[in-house]
């Protein structure tokens, strides 16, 4: 069994002590956004979350990961998106920009904003998982029905001149 003095002399311990002395130890993101009281730090944590989301979205594009790994990645991305929303609310409370209003919107293939895009989202290979594809088909059929139901009602309004 190694003595404490020997443990303190290991390369890892010396490296850690050197980092502590230089002040290069990474600060951890607070668990709750409400614990942050400084606007620059809140924006830093938001940027960190966005970078984590983009890394995970890039990973989930690989369909060869397996169903369970894809589902886990999709759950983690949705969790990070929810956390990003908490940080955006906190930034607004601290006097920063309103990212909910300024930020990018979720658009469909025609460039129109997707209605009801606030819930659970599916990314990359998660869209092709069993059960998810059927969910998208049901949703598409219901929006198509709404479209064809309301357009005939609006046609007489367009004949103004």
Short mmCIF file of C-alpha atoms in Angstrom, two decimals:
data_model
loop_
_atom_site.label_atom_id
_atom_site.label_comp_id
_atom_site.label_asym_id
_atom_site.label_seq_id
_atom_site.Cartn_x
_atom_site.Cartn_y
_atom_site.Cartn_z
CA UNK A 1 0.00 0.00 0.00
CA UNK A 2 1.39 3.37 -1.00
CA UNK A 3 1.84 6.05 1.61
CA UNK A 4 0.16 9.44 1.29
CA UNK A 5 3.52 11.09 0.64
CA UNK A 6 4.10 8.71 -2.29
CA UNK A 7 0.63 9.31 -3.65
CA UNK A 8 1.20 13.06 -3.61
CA UNK A 9 4.26 12.66 -5.80
CA UNK A 10 2.52 10.88 -8.68
CA UNK A 11 2.52 12.62 -12.06
CA UNK A 12 -1.25 13.17 -11.97
CA UNK A 13 -1.14 14.76 -8.53
CA UNK A 14 1.71 17.07 -9.54
CA UNK A 15 -0.12 18.03 -12.73
CA UNK A 16 -3.33 18.77 -10.80
CA UNK A 17 -1.44 20.92 -8.27
CA UNK A 18 0.22 22.85 -11.08
CA UNK A 19 -3.19 23.52 -12.65
CA UNK A 20 -4.60 24.72 -9.33
CA UNK A 21 -1.69 27.11 -8.88
CA UNK A 22 -2.12 28.57 -12.36
CA UNK A 23 -5.88 28.91 -11.95
CA UNK A 24 -6.63 26.85 -15.06
CA UNK A 25 -9.07 24.49 -13.37
CA UNK A 26 -12.28 24.50 -15.35
CA UNK A 27 -15.27 25.91 -13.58
CA UNK A 28 -18.30 23.62 -13.62
CA UNK A 29 -21.64 24.78 -14.93
CA UNK A 30 -24.14 25.40 -12.11
CA UNK A 31 -26.90 22.80 -11.84
CA UNK A 32 -29.58 25.49 -11.70
CA UNK A 33 -29.50 28.50 -13.99
CA UNK A 34 -30.93 30.62 -11.18
CA UNK A 35 -27.68 30.13 -9.20
CA UNK A 36 -25.78 32.24 -11.77
CA UNK A 37 -25.71 35.96 -10.97
CA UNK A 38 -23.44 37.32 -13.73
CA UNK A 39 -24.58 37.89 -17.31
CA UNK A 40 -21.23 37.05 -19.01
CA UNK A 41 -21.04 33.71 -17.18
CA UNK A 42 -24.64 32.88 -18.05
CA UNK A 43 -23.90 33.54 -21.72
CA UNK A 44 -20.75 31.42 -21.44
CA UNK A 45 -22.77 28.49 -20.08
CA UNK A 46 -25.36 28.92 -22.84
CA UNK A 47 -22.61 28.81 -25.48
CA UNK A 48 -21.18 25.68 -23.82
CA UNK A 49 -24.57 23.97 -23.97
CA UNK A 50 -24.96 24.92 -27.65
CA UNK A 51 -21.57 23.38 -28.45
CA UNK A 52 -22.54 20.18 -26.60
CA UNK A 53 -25.81 20.05 -28.56
CA UNK A 54 -24.00 20.45 -31.87
CA UNK A 55 -21.53 17.66 -31.01
CA UNK A 56 -24.34 15.29 -30.09
CA UNK A 57 -26.38 16.18 -33.19
CA UNK A 58 -23.31 15.36 -35.30
CA UNK A 59 -22.96 12.00 -33.49
CA UNK A 60 -26.62 11.04 -33.92
CA UNK A 61 -26.37 11.30 -37.72
CA UNK A 62 -24.59 7.91 -37.72
CA UNK A 63 -27.35 5.31 -38.20
CA UNK A 64 -24.93 2.49 -37.32
CA UNK A 65 -24.81 3.40 -33.63
CA UNK A 66 -27.64 1.10 -32.67
CA UNK A 67 -31.16 1.81 -31.53
CA UNK A 68 -30.42 2.23 -27.81
CA UNK A 69 -27.45 4.57 -28.32
CA UNK A 70 -29.47 6.68 -30.77
CA UNK A 71 -32.38 6.91 -28.31
CA UNK A 72 -29.99 7.89 -25.49
CA UNK A 73 -28.34 10.56 -27.63
CA UNK A 74 -31.73 11.95 -28.66
CA UNK A 75 -32.82 12.09 -25.00
CA UNK A 76 -29.57 13.90 -24.07
CA UNK A 77 -30.07 16.43 -26.88
CA UNK A 78 -33.63 17.16 -25.74
CA UNK A 79 -32.40 17.53 -22.15
CA UNK A 80 -29.73 19.99 -23.29
CA UNK A 81 -32.29 21.94 -25.33
CA UNK A 82 -34.48 22.24 -22.24
CA UNK A 83 -31.46 23.38 -20.20
CA UNK A 84 -30.55 25.93 -22.89
CA UNK A 85 -34.06 27.35 -22.53
CA UNK A 86 -33.54 27.75 -18.78
CA UNK A 87 -30.27 29.63 -19.40
CA UNK A 88 -31.96 31.87 -21.99
CA UNK A 89 -34.65 32.79 -19.46
CA UNK A 90 -31.95 33.51 -16.87
CA UNK A 91 -30.00 35.68 -19.34
CA UNK A 92 -33.15 37.68 -20.01
CA UNK A 93 -33.69 38.10 -16.25
CA UNK A 94 -30.12 39.40 -15.88
CA UNK A 95 -30.73 42.05 -18.54
CA UNK A 96 -29.32 40.28 -21.56
CA UNK A 97 -30.85 39.70 -25.00
CA UNK A 98 -34.05 37.72 -25.44
CA UNK A 99 -32.73 34.70 -27.36
CA UNK A 100 -36.20 33.17 -27.55
CA UNK A 101 -37.32 36.02 -29.73
CA UNK A 102 -34.07 36.65 -31.62
CA UNK A 103 -32.87 33.07 -32.07
CA UNK A 104 -33.48 30.78 -35.04
CA UNK A 105 -36.88 29.20 -35.50
CA UNK A 106 -37.55 25.61 -36.50
CA UNK A 107 -38.54 25.59 -40.18
CA UNK A 108 -40.06 22.97 -42.46
CA UNK A 109 -38.81 22.02 -45.93
CA UNK A 110 -40.62 25.00 -47.48
CA UNK A 111 -39.07 27.53 -45.10
CA UNK A 112 -42.20 28.13 -43.03
CA UNK A 113 -42.06 28.01 -39.24
CA UNK A 114 -43.22 24.67 -37.88
CA UNK A 115 -46.24 24.99 -35.56
CA UNK A 116 -46.02 23.24 -32.21
CA UNK A 117 -42.26 22.75 -32.24
CA UNK A 118 -41.89 23.14 -28.49
CA UNK A 119 -42.11 19.51 -27.45
CA UNK A 120 -39.87 16.49 -27.83
CA UNK A 121 -37.74 16.59 -30.98
CA UNK A 122 -36.11 13.84 -33.02
CA UNK A 123 -32.71 14.33 -34.65
CA UNK A 124 -30.75 12.53 -37.34
CA UNK A 125 -31.04 8.76 -37.23
CA UNK A 126 -33.65 8.99 -34.44
CA UNK A 127 -36.22 10.00 -37.08
CA UNK A 128 -35.88 6.53 -38.65
CA UNK A 129 -36.35 4.52 -35.44
CA UNK A 130 -39.30 2.12 -35.16
CA UNK A 131 -42.38 3.96 -33.95
CA UNK A 132 -41.00 7.42 -34.71
CA UNK A 133 -41.55 7.26 -38.48
CA UNK A 134 -45.23 6.37 -37.93
CA UNK A 135 -45.53 9.31 -35.55
CA UNK A 136 -44.29 11.68 -38.26
CA UNK A 137 -46.70 10.20 -40.81
CA UNK A 138 -49.70 10.70 -38.49
CA UNK A 139 -48.62 14.28 -37.78
CA UNK A 140 -48.18 15.02 -41.48
CA UNK A 141 -51.62 13.64 -42.36
CA UNK A 142 -53.30 15.73 -39.66
CA UNK A 143 -51.63 18.97 -40.85
CA UNK A 144 -52.52 18.16 -44.48
CA UNK A 145 -56.16 17.75 -43.46
CA UNK A 146 -56.10 21.13 -41.69
CA UNK A 147 -54.58 22.76 -44.77
CA UNK A 148 -57.25 21.44 -47.13
CA UNK A 149 -60.00 22.26 -44.67
CA UNK A 150 -59.11 25.97 -44.29
CA UNK A 151 -57.90 26.95 -47.77
CA UNK A 152 -61.36 26.71 -49.45
CA UNK A 153 -62.72 29.03 -46.76
CA UNK A 154 -60.06 31.65 -47.54
CA UNK A 155 -60.40 31.62 -51.34
CA UNK A 156 -63.45 33.96 -51.43
CA UNK A 157 -61.49 36.48 -49.34
CA UNK A 158 -58.74 36.61 -51.95
CA UNK A 159 -61.13 37.69 -54.74
CA UNK A 160 -61.16 41.34 -53.70
CA UNK A 161 -60.42 42.89 -57.12
#
